[in-house]
PDB file of C-alpha atoms in Angstrom:
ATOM      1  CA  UNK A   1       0.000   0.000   0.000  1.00 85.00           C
ATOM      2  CA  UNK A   2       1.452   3.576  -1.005  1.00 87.00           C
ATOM      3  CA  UNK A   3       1.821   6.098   1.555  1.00 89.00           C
ATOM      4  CA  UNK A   4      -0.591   8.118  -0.116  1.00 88.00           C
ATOM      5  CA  UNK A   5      -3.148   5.121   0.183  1.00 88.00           C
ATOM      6  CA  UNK A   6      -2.326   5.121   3.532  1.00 91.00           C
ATOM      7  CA  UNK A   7      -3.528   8.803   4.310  1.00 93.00           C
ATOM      8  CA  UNK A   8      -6.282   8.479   2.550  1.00 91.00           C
ATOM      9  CA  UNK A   9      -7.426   5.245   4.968  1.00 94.00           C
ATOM     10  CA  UNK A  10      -6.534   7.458   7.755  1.00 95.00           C
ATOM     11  CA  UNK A  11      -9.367   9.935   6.573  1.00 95.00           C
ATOM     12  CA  UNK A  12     -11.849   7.091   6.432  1.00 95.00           C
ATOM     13  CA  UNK A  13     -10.637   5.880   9.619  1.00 96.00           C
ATOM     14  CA  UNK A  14     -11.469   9.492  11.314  1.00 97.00           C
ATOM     15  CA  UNK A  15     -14.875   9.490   9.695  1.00 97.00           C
ATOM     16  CA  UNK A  16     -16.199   7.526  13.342  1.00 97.00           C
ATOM     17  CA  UNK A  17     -14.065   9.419  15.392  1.00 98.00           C
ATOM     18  CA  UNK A  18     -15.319  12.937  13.885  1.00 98.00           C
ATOM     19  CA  UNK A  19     -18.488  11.671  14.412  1.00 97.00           C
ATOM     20  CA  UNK A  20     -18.283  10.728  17.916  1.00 97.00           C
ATOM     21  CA  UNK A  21     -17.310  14.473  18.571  1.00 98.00           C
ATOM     22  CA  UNK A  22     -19.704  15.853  16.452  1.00 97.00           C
ATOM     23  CA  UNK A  23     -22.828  14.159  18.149  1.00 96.00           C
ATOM     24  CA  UNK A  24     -21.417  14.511  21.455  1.00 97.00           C
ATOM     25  CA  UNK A  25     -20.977  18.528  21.081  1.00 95.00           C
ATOM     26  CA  UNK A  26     -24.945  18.494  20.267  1.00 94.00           C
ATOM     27  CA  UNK A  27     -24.334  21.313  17.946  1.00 91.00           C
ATOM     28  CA  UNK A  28     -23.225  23.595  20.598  1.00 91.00           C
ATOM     29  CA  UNK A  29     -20.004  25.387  20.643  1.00 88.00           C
ATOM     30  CA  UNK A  30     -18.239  23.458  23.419  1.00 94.00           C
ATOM     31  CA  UNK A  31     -14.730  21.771  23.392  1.00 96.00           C
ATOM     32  CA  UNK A  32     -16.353  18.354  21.443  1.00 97.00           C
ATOM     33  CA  UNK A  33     -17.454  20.725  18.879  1.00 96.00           C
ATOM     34  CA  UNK A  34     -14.165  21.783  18.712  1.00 97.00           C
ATOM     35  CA  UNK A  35     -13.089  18.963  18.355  1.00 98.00           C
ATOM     36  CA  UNK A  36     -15.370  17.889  15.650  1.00 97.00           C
ATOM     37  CA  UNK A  37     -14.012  20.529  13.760  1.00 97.00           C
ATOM     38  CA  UNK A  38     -10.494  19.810  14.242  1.00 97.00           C
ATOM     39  CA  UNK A  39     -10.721  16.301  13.309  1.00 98.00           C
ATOM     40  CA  UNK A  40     -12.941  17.087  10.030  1.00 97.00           C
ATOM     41  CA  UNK A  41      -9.959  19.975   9.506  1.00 97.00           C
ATOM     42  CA  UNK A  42      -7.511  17.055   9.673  1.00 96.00           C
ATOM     43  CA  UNK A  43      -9.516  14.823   7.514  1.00 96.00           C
ATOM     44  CA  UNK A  44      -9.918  17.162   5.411  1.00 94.00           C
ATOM     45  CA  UNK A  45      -5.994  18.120   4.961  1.00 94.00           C
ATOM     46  CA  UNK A  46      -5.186  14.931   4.166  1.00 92.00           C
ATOM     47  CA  UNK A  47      -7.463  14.766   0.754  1.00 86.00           C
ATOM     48  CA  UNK A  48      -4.762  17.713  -0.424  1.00 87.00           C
ATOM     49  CA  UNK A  49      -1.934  15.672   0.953  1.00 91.00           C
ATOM     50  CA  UNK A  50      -2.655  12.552  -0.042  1.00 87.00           C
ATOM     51  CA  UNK A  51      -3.297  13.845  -4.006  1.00 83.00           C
ATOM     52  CA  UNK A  52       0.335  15.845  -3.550  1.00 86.00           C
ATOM     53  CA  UNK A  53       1.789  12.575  -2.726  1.00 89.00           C
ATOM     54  CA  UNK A  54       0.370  10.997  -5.016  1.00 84.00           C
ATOM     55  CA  UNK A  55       1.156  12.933  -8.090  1.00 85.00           C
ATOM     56  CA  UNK A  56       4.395  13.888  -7.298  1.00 90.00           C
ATOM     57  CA  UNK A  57       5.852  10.709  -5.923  1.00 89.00           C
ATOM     58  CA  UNK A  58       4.128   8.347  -8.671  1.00 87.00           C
ATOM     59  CA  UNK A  59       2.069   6.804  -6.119  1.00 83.00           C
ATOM     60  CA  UNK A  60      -0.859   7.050  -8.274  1.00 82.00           C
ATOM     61  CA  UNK A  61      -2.880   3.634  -7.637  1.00 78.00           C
ATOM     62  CA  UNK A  62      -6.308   2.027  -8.899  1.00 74.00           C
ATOM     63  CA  UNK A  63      -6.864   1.099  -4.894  1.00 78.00           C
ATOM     64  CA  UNK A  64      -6.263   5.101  -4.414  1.00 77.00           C
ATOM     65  CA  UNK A  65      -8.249   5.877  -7.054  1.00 76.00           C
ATOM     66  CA  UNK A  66     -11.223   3.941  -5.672  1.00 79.00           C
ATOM     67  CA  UNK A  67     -10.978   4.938  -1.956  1.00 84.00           C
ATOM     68  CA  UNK A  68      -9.851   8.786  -2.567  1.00 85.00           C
ATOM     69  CA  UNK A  69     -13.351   9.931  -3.837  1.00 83.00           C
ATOM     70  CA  UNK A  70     -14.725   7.674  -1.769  1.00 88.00           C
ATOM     71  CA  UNK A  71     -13.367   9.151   1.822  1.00 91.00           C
ATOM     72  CA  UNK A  72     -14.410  12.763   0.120  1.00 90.00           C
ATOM     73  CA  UNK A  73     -18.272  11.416  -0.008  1.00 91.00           C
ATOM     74  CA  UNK A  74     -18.320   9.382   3.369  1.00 94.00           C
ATOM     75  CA  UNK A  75     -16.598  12.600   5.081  1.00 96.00           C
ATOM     76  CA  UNK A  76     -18.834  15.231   4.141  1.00 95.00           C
ATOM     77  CA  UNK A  77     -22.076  13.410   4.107  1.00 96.00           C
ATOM     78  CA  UNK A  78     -21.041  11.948   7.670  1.00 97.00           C
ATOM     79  CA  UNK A  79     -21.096  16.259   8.526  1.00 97.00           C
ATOM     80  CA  UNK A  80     -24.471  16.980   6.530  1.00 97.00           C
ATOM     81  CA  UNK A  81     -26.660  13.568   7.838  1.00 97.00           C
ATOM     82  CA  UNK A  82     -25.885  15.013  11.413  1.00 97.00           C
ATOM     83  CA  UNK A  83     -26.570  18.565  10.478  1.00 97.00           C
ATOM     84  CA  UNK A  84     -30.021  17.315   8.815  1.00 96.00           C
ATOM     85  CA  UNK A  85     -30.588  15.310  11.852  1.00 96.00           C
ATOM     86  CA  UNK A  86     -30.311  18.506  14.100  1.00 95.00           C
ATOM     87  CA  UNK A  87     -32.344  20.712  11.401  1.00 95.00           C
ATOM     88  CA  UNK A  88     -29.494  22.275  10.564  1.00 95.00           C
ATOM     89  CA  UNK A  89     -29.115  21.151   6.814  1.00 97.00           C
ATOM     90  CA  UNK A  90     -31.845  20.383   4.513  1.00 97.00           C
ATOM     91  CA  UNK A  91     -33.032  16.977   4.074  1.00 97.00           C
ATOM     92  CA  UNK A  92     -33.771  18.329   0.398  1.00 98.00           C
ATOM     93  CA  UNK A  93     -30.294  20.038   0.214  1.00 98.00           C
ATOM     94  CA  UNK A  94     -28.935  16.464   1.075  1.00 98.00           C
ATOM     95  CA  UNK A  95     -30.854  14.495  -1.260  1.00 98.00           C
ATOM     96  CA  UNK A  96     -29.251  16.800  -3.974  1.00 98.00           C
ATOM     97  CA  UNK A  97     -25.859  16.379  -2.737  1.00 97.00           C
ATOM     98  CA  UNK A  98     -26.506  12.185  -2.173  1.00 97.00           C
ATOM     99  CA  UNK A  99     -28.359  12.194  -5.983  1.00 97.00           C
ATOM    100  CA  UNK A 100     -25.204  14.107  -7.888  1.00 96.00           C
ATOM    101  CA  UNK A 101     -22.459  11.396  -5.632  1.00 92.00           C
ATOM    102  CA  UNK A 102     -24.651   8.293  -7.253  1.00 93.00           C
ATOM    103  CA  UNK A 103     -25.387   9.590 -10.777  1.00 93.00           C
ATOM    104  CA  UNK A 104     -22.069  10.388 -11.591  1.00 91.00           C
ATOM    105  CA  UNK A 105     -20.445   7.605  -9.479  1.00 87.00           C
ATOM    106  CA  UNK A 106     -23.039   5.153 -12.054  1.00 88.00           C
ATOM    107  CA  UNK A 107     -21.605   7.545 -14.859  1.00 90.00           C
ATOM    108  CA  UNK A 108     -18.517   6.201 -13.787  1.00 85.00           C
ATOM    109  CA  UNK A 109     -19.176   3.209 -13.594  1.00 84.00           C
ATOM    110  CA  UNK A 110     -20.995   3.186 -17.027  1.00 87.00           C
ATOM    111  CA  UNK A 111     -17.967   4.667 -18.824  1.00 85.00           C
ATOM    112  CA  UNK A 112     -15.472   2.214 -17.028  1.00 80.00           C
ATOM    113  CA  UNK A 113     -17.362  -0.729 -19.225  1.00 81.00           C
ATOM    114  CA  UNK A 114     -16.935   0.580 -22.470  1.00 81.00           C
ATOM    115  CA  UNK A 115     -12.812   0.809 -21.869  1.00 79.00           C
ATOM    116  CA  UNK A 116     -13.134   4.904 -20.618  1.00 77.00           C
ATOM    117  CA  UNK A 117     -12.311   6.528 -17.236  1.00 75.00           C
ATOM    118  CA  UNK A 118     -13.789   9.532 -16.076  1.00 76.00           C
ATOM    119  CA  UNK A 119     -11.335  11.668 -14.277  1.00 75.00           C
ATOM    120  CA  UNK A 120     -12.165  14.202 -11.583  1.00 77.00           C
ATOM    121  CA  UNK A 121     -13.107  17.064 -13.148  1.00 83.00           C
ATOM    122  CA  UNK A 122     -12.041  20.757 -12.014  1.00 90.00           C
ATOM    123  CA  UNK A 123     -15.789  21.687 -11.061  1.00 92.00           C
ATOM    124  CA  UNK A 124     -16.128  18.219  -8.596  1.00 90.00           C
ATOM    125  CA  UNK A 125     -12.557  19.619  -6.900  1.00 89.00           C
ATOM    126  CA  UNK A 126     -13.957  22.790  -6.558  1.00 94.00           C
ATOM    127  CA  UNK A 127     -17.714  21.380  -5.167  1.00 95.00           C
ATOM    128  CA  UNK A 128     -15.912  19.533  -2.583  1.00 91.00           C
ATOM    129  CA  UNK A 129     -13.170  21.717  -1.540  1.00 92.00           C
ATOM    130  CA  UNK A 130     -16.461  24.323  -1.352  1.00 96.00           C
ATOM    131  CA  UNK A 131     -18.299  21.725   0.881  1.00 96.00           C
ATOM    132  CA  UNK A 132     -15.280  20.840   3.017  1.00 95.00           C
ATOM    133  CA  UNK A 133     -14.962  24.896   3.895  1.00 96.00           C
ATOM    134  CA  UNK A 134     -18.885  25.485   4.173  1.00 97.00           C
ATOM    135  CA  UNK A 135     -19.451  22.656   6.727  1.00 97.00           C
ATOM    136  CA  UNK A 136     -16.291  24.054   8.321  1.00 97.00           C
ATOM    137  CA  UNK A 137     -17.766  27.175   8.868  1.00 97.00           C
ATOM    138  CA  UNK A 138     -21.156  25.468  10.147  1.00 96.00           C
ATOM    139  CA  UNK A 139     -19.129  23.908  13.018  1.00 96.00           C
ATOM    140  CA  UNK A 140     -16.821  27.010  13.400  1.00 95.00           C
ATOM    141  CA  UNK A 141     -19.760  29.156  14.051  1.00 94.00           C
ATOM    142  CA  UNK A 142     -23.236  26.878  15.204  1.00 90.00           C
ATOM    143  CA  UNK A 143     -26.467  28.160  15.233  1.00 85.00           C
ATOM    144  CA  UNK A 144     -25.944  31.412  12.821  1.00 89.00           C
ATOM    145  CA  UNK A 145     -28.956  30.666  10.056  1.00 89.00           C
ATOM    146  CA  UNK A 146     -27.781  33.534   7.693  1.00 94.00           C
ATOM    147  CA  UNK A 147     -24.095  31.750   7.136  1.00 96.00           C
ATOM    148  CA  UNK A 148     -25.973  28.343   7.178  1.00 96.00           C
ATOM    149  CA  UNK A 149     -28.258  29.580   4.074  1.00 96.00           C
ATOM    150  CA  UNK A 150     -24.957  31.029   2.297  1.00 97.00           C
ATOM    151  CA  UNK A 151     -23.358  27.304   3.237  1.00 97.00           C
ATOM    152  CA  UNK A 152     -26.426  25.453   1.911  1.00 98.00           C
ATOM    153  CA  UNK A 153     -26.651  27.503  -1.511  1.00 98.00           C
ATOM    154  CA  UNK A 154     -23.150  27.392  -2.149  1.00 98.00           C
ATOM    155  CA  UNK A 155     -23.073  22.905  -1.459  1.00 98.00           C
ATOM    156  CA  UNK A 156     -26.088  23.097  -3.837  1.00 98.00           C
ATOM    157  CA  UNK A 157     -25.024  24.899  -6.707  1.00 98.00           C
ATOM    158  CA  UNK A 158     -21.575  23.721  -7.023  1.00 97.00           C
ATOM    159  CA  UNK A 159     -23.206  20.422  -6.545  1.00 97.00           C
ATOM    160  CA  UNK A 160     -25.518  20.789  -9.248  1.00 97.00           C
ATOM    161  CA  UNK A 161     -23.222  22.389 -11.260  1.00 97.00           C
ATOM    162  CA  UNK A 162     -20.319  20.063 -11.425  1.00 95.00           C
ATOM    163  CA  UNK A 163     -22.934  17.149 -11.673  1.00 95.00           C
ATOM    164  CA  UNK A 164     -24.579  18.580 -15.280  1.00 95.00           C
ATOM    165  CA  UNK A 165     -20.605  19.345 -16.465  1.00 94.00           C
ATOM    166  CA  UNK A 166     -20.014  15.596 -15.674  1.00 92.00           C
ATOM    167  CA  UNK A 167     -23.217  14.311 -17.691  1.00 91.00           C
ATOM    168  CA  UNK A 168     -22.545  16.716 -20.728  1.00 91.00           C
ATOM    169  CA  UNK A 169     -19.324  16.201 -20.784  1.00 89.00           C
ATOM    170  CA  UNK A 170     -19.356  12.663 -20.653  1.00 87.00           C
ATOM    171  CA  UNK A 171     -23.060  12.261 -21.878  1.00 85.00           C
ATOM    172  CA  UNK A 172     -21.692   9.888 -25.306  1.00 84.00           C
ATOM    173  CA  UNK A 173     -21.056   7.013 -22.419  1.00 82.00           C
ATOM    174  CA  UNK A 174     -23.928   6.421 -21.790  1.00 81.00           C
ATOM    175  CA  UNK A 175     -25.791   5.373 -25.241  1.00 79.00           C
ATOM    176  CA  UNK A 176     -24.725   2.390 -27.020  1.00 70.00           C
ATOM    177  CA  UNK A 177     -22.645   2.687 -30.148  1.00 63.00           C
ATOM    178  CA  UNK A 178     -24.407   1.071 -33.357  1.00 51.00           C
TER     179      UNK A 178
END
């Protein structure tokens, strides 16, 4: 296993342990909130890290490939279930953000069996790095509903954005050729 492999298990591996924090701060400002939001900073950190690696130490691997995108999804929709469970987030807002993750992971998927891989696209770097920072900034500052809308519409329209860019731009993988 590469050591960029490696960091990229240890995000999955503080997925449980963010949460722990997370539900035990009951969406108050209080040191397990604080702690929350260090760990998720951490986790976070190591999706840059782990691509640096990576790329620059030709540790570029299909088990990276796999679990890389994967940590992203199970990260940030770990933060938004428990921020819809507190009425926080928008069950809505995370149906859109759980809908774009499965349509372009079958996309994917689609593409892979006719011979073609889909990389990550500069608009899905951008939607996540945009949802890492906005969730962020819901545990930074709880309870503040104007910076929670701002949050919400910026996870939503990145989301929906990068998720059309992935269908047109890949739309040909999906029909069969005659």
């Amino acid at each position: 296993m590469t050591t960029a492999s490696k960091i990229t298990l240890v995000r999955v591996l503080l997925i449980p342990v963010f949460m722990v924090f997370l539900y035990a701060s009951g969406g108050s400002s209080n040191l397990w909130m604080w702690l929350a939001l260090g760990t998720f900073v951490i986790a976070s950190l190591t999706d840059f890290v782990d691509g640096q690696i990576a790329r620059k130490c030709n540790q570029v691997s299909d088990f990276g490939k796999f679990l890389d995108p994967l940590a992203d999804k199970l990260l940030v929709i770990a933060a938004m279930t428990v921020f819809c469970q507190w009425g926080v987030f928008p069950a809505w807002a995370l149906m859109i953000v759980l809908t774009r993750e499965f349509a372009v992971t079958g996309l994917r998927l689609v593409a892979v069996g006719k011979g073609t891989v889909i990389a990550a696209g500069m608009s899905g770097k951008v939607k996540t790095a945009c949802t890492m920072v906005g969730l962020i900034a819901m545990m930074a500052l709880p309870g503040h509903g104007l910076l929670n809308y701002a949050v919400i519409t910026v996870i939503v329209v990145t989301t929906l954005y990068s998720g059309v860019e992935y269908f047109i731009q890949n739309w040909n993988c999906l029909w069969d050729k005659e």
